[in-house]
Coordinates of C-alpha atoms in Angstrom, one line a residue:
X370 CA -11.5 -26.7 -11.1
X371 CA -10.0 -23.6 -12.4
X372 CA -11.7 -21.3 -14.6
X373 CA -11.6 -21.8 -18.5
X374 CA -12.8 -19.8 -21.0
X375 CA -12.6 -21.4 -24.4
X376 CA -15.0 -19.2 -26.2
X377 CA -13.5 -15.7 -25.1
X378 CA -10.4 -13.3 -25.0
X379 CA -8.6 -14.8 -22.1
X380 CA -7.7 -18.8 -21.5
X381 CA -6.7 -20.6 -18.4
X382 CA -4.7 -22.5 -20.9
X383 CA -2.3 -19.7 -22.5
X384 CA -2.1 -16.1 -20.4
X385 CA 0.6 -15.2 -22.6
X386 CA -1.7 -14.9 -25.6
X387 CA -3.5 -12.3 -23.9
X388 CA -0.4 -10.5 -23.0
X389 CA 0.3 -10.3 -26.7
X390 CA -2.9 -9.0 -27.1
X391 CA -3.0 -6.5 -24.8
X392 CA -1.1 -4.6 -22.2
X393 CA -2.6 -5.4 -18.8
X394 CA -1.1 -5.1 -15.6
X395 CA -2.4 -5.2 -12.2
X396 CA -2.0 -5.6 -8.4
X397 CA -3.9 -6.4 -5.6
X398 CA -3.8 -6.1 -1.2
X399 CA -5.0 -7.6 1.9
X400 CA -4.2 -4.4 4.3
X401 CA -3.9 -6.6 7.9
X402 CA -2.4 -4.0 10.3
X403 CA -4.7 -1.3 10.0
X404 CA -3.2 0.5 13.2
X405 CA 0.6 0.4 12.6
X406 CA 2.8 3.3 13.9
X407 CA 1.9 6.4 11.6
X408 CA 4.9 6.9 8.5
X409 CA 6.2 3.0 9.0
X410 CA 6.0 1.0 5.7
X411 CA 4.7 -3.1 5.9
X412 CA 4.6 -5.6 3.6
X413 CA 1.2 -7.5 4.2
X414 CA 1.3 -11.4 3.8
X415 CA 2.6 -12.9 0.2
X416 CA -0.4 -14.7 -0.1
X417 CA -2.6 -12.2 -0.8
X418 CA 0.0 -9.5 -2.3
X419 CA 0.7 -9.3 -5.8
X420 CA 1.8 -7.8 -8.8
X421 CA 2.4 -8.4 -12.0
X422 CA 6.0 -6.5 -11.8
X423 CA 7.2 -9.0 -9.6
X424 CA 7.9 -6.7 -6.9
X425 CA 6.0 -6.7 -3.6
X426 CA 3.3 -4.1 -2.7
X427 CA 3.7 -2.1 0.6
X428 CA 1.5 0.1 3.0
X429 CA 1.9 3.5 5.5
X430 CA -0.6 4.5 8.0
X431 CA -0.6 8.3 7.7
X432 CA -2.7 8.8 10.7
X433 CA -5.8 7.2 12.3
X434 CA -7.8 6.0 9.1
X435 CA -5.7 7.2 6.6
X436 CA -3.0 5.0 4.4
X437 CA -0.8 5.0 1.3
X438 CA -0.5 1.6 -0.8
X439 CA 2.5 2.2 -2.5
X440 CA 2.5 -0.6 -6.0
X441 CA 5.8 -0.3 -7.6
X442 CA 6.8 -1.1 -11.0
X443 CA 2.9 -0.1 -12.4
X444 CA 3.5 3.3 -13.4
X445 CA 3.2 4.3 -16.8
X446 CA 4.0 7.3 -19.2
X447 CA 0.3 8.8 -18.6
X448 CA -0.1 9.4 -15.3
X449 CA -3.1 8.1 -13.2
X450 CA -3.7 5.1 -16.1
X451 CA -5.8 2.5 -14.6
X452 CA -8.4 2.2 -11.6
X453 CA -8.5 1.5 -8.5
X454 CA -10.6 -0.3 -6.3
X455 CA -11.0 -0.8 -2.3
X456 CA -13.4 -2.8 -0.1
X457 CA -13.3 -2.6 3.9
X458 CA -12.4 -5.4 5.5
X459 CA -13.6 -6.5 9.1
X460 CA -16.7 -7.2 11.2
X461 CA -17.7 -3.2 11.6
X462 CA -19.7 -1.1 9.7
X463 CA -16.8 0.4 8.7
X464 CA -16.1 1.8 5.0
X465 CA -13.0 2.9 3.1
X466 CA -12.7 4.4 -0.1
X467 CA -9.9 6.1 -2.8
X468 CA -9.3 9.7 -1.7
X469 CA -7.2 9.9 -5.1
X470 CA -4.1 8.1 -6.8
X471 CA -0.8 9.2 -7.7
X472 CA 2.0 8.2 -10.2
X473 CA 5.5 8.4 -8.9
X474 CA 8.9 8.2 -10.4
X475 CA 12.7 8.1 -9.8
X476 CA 14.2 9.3 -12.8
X477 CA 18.1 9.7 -13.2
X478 CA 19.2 13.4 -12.8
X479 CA 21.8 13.6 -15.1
X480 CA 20.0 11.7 -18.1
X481 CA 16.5 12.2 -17.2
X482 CA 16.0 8.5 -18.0
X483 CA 13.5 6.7 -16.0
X484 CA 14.4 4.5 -13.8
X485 CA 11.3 3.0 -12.2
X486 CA 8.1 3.9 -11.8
X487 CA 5.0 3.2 -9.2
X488 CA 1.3 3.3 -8.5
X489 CA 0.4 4.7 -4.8
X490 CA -3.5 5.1 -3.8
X491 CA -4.4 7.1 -1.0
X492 CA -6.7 5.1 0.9
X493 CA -9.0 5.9 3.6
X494 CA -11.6 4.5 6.4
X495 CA -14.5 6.0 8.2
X496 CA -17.0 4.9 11.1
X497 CA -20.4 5.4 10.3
X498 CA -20.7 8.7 11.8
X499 CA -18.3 10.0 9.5
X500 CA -14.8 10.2 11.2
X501 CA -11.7 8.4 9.8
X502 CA -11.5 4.9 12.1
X503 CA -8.4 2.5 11.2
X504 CA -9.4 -0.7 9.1
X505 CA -8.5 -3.6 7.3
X506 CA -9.1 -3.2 3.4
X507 CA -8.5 -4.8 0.6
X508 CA -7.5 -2.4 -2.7
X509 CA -6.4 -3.7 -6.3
X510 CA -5.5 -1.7 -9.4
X511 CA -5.6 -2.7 -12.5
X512 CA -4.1 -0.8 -16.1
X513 CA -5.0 -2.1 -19.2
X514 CA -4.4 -0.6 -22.7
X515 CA -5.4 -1.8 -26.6
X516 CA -8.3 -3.3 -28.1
X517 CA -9.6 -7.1 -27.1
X518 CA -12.7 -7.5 -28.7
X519 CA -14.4 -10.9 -27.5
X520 CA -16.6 -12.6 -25.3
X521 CA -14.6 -11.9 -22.4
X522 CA -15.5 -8.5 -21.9
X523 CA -13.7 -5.7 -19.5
X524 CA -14.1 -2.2 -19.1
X525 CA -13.1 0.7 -16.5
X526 CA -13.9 4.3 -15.3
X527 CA -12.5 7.0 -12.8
X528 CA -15.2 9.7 -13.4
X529 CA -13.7 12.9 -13.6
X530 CA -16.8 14.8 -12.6
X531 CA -19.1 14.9 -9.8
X532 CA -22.0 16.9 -10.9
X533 CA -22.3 17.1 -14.9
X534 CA -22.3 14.5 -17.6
X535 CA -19.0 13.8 -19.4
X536 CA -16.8 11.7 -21.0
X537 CA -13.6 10.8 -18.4
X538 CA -10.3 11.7 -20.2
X539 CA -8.7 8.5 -22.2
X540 CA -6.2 7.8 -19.3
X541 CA -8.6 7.8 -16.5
X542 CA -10.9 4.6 -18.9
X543 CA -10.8 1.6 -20.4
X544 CA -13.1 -0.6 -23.0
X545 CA -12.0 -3.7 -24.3
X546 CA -14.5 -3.1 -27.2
X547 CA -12.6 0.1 -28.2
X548 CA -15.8 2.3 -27.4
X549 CA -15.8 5.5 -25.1
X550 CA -17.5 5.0 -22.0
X551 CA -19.3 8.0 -20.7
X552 CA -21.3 9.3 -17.4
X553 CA -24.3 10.7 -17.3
X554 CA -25.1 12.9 -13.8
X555 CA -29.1 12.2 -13.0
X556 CA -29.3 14.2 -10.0
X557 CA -27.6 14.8 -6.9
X558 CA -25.7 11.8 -6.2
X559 CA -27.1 9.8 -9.2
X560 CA -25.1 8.8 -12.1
X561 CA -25.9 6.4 -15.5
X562 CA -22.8 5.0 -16.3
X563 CA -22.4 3.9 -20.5
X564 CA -20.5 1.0 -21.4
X565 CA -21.0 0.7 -25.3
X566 CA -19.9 -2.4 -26.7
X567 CA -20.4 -4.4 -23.2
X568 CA -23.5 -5.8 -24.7
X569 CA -25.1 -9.4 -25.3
X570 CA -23.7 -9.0 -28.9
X571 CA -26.3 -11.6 -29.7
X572 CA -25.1 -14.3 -27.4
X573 CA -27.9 -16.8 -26.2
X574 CA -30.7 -14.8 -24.1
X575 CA -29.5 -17.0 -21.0
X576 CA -25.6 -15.9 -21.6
X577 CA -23.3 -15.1 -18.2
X578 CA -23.8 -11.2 -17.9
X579 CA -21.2 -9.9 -16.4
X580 CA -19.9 -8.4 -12.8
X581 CA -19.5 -4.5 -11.9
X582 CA -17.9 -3.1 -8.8
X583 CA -17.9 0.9 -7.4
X584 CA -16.0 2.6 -5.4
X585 CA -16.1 6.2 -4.1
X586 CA -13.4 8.2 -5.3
X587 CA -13.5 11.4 -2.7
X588 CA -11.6 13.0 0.3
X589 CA -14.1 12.3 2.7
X590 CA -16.9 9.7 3.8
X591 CA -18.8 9.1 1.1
X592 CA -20.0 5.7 -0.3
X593 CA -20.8 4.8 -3.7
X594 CA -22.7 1.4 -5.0
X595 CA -24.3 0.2 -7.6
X596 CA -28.1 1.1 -7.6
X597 CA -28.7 -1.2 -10.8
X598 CA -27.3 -2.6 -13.9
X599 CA -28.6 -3.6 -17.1
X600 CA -27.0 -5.7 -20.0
X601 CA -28.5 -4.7 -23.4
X602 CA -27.4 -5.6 -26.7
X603 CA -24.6 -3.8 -28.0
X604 CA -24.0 -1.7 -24.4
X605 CA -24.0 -1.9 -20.4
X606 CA -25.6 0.6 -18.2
X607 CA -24.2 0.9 -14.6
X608 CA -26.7 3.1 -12.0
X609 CA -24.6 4.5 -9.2
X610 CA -25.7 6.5 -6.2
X611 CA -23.0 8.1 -3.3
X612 CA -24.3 9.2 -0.3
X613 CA -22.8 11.2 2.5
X614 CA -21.6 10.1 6.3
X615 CA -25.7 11.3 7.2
X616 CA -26.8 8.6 4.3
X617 CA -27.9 11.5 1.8
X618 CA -27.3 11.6 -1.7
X619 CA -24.7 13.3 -2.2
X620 CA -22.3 14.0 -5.3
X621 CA -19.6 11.9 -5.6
X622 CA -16.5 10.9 -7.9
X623 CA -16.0 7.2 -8.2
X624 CA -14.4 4.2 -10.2
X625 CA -16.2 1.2 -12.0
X626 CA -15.3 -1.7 -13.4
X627 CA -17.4 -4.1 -15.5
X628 CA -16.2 -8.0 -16.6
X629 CA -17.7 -11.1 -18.3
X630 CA -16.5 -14.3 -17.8
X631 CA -13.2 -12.8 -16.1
X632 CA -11.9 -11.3 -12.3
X633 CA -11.9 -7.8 -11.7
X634 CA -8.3 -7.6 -12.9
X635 CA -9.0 -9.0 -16.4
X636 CA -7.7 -12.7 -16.5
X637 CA -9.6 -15.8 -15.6
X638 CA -8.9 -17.1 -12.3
X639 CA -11.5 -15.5 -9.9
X640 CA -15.6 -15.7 -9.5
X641 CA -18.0 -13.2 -8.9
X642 CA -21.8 -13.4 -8.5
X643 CA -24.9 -10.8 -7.7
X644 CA -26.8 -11.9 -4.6
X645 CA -30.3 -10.0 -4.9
X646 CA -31.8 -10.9 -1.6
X647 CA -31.9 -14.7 0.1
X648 CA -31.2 -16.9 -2.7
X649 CA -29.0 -20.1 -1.8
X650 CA -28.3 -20.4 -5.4
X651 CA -27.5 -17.2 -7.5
X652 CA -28.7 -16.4 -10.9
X653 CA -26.2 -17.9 -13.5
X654 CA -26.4 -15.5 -15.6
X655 CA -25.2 -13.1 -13.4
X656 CA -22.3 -16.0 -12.1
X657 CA -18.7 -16.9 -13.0
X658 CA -17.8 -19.8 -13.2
X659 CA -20.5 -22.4 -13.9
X660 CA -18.0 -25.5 -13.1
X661 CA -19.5 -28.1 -10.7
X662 CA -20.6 -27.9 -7.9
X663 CA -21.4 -24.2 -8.3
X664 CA -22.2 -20.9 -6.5
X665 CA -24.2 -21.2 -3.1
X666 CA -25.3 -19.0 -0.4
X667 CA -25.7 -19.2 3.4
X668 CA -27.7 -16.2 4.4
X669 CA -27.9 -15.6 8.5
X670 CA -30.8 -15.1 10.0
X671 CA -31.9 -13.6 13.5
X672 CA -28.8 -12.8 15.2
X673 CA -26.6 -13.4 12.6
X674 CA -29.2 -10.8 9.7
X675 CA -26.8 -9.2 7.3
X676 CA -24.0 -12.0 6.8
X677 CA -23.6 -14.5 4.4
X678 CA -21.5 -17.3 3.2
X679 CA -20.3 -17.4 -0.4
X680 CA -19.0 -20.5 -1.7
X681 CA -17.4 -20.4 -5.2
X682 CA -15.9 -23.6 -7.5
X683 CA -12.7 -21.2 -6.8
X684 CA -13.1 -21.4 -2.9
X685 CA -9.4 -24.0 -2.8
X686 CA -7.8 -21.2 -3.8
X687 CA -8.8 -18.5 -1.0
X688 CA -6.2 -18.8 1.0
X689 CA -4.5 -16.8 -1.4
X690 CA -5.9 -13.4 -3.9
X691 CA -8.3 -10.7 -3.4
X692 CA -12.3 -9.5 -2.7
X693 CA -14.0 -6.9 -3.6
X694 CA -17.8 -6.4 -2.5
X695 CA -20.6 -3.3 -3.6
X696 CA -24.1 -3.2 -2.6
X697 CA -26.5 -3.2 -4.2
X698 CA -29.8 -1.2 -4.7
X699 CA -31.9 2.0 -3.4
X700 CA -30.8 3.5 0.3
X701 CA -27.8 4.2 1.9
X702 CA -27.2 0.3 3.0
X703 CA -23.1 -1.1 2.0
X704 CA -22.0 -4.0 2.4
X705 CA -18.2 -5.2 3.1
X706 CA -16.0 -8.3 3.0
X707 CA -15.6 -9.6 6.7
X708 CA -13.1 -12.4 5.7
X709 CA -12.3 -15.2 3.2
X710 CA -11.0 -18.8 3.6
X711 CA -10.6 -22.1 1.5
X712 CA -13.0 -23.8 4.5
X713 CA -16.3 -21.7 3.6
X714 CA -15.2 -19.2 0.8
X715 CA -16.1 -15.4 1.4
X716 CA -18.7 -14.0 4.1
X717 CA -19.9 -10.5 3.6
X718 CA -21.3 -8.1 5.7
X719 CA -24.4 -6.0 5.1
X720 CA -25.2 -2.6 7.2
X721 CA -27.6 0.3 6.8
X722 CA -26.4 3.4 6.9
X723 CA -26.5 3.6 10.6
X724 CA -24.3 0.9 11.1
X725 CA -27.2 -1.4 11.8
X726 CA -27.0 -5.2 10.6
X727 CA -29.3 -5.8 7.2
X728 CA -30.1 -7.8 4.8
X729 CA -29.2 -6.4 1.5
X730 CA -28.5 -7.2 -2.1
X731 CA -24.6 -7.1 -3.3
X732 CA -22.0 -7.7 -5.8
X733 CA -19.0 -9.6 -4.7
X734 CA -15.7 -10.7 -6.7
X735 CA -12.7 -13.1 -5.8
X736 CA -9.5 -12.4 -7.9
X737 CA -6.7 -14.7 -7.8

């Protein structure tokens, strides 16, 4: 059954009241041919390429782990609006991040009217070693702009700094609460992440906590993931450590996105759920949705140590939409998407910084 959320911002029932609420607008990618001639533009499968302008999404392969996704109609007045997010795709220890994002325009010489606009993210993939290898990804971005107070709960960062505290310029963040979000730097590769008014707002103690995702945001390999969260009552506090190609901490720009009771493009169709170690069924409070039958696990063992099997009440619906997956805790361990299906749902991948097969703790979100 599909997602409802009677009690919040967003309904199953009537997306258009949200639209009238608020501006958001999004688009997401399945990245198939990771090694297409360098400068040639593809459109990857329909089924999991969309955007909300109606007009599909494209990618170029630059050079050997190195791509544009090119997202027209997105662009906005202010450049860079939004985040952006990307997962690696594939059976490898391989990794991909945002090297940066970039606002483009075709504007009429003669009036200086615009005439469309577009969102492109420079994507790119490394081996473990460091060295840009061509992958499979999956990348979304998502824009969103007014003030949504409710129980559906959604808020975004590109930090703007990699080694000081600060507050990322309004069009580089978003909080649905109307609050500034704000990074604090901890250390060399260690960042505190504030999301006031992402809070319990006095729900029941046992209330669904949310979902958060990272993603580096630099040049070269680095990896960012989310060393631990914490709901309180009136905020949310993301810890995020980035580490280097030799698994060091290592100072880092990255994105983040935080939701309750909603995908990691802000409406309802999607799931998510923190796995924190060899649970078959995951903590409900950190779940979405609850409907029957639920959220299981499959965890390999011996041979198969580091991959799982996620099943989700959304899992009819996979043969379409978008994954994202962050590790989770201490160490230099990721953890990718590998593939997703209606048959089984999504099976992750876990590696250590070496590119050696682990178990590991991780966040992972299906947006449809």
């Amino acid at each position: 059954m599909a997602p409802l959320l009677a009690a919040g911002l967003l309904t199953a029932a009537a997306p258009a009241a949200q639209a009238a609420t608020l501006d958001v607008n999004y688009a997401y990618v399945y990245a198939d041919k990771p090694s297409e001639p360098v400068g040639v533009w593809y459109r990857p499968r329909e089924s999991r390429n969309h955007n909300t302008s109606g007009l599909p999404n494209s990618v170029r392969r630059e050079g050997v782990g190195d791509y544009w996704v090119h997202l027209p109609g997105l662009g906005d007045s202010e450049a860079n609006r939004g985040v952006a997010h990307v997962t690696a795709y594939g059976d490898t220890a391989s990794h991909c991040l945002v090297a940066y994002t970039h606002q483009s325009r075709i504007v009429d010489p003669k009036t200086g009217e615009i005439l469309s606009t577009a969102v492109d993210l420079r994507v790119r993939c490394f081996d473990t070693s460091g060295a840009r290898l061509d992958s499979e990804f999956t990348a979304s971005w998502t824009r969103a702009a007014g003030w949504g107070g409710g129980l559906s709960d959604f808020a975004y960062l590109t930090s703007s700094d990699d080694h000081q505290s600060h507050e990322p310029p309004a069009n580089q963040q978003f909080n649905s609460m109307g609050y500034t979000n704000k990074v604090n730097y901890l250390g060399t590769g260690r960042y505190k992440v504030d999301l006031s008014g992402m809070g319990n707002k006095g729900l029941d103690p046992k209330a669904e906590k949310g979902h958060v995702q990272v993603t580096a945001y630099f040049e070269e390999s680095h990896r960012c993931k989310v060393a631990y969260f914490h709901t309180f009552s009136e905020s949310t506090q993301v810890e995020v450590n980035c580490y280097n190609a030799d698994g060091v901490l290592s100072d880092s720009r990255f994105t983040v996105t935080y939701a309750r009771d909603a995908n990691l493009v802000w409406n309802p169709w999607g799931a998510y759920t923190w796995i924190q170690g060899g649970e078959v069924h995951p903590d409900e409070q950190w779940t979405y949705p609850d409907d029957s039958p639920g959220t299981t696990v499959t965890r390999g063992v011996g041979s198969e140590e580091g991959r799982y099997w996620v099943s989700t009440p959304m899992n009819g619906f996979m043969d379409k939409g978008n994954v994202h997956v962050t590790a989770e805790g201490p160490g230099a361990h990721h953890c990718k998407v590998a593939e997703w299906n209606p048959d089984k749902g999504i099976r992750v991948r876990c590696f250590t910084g070496t590119g050696e097969p682990v178990r590991n703790p991780f966040l992972v979100s299906f947006a449809l």
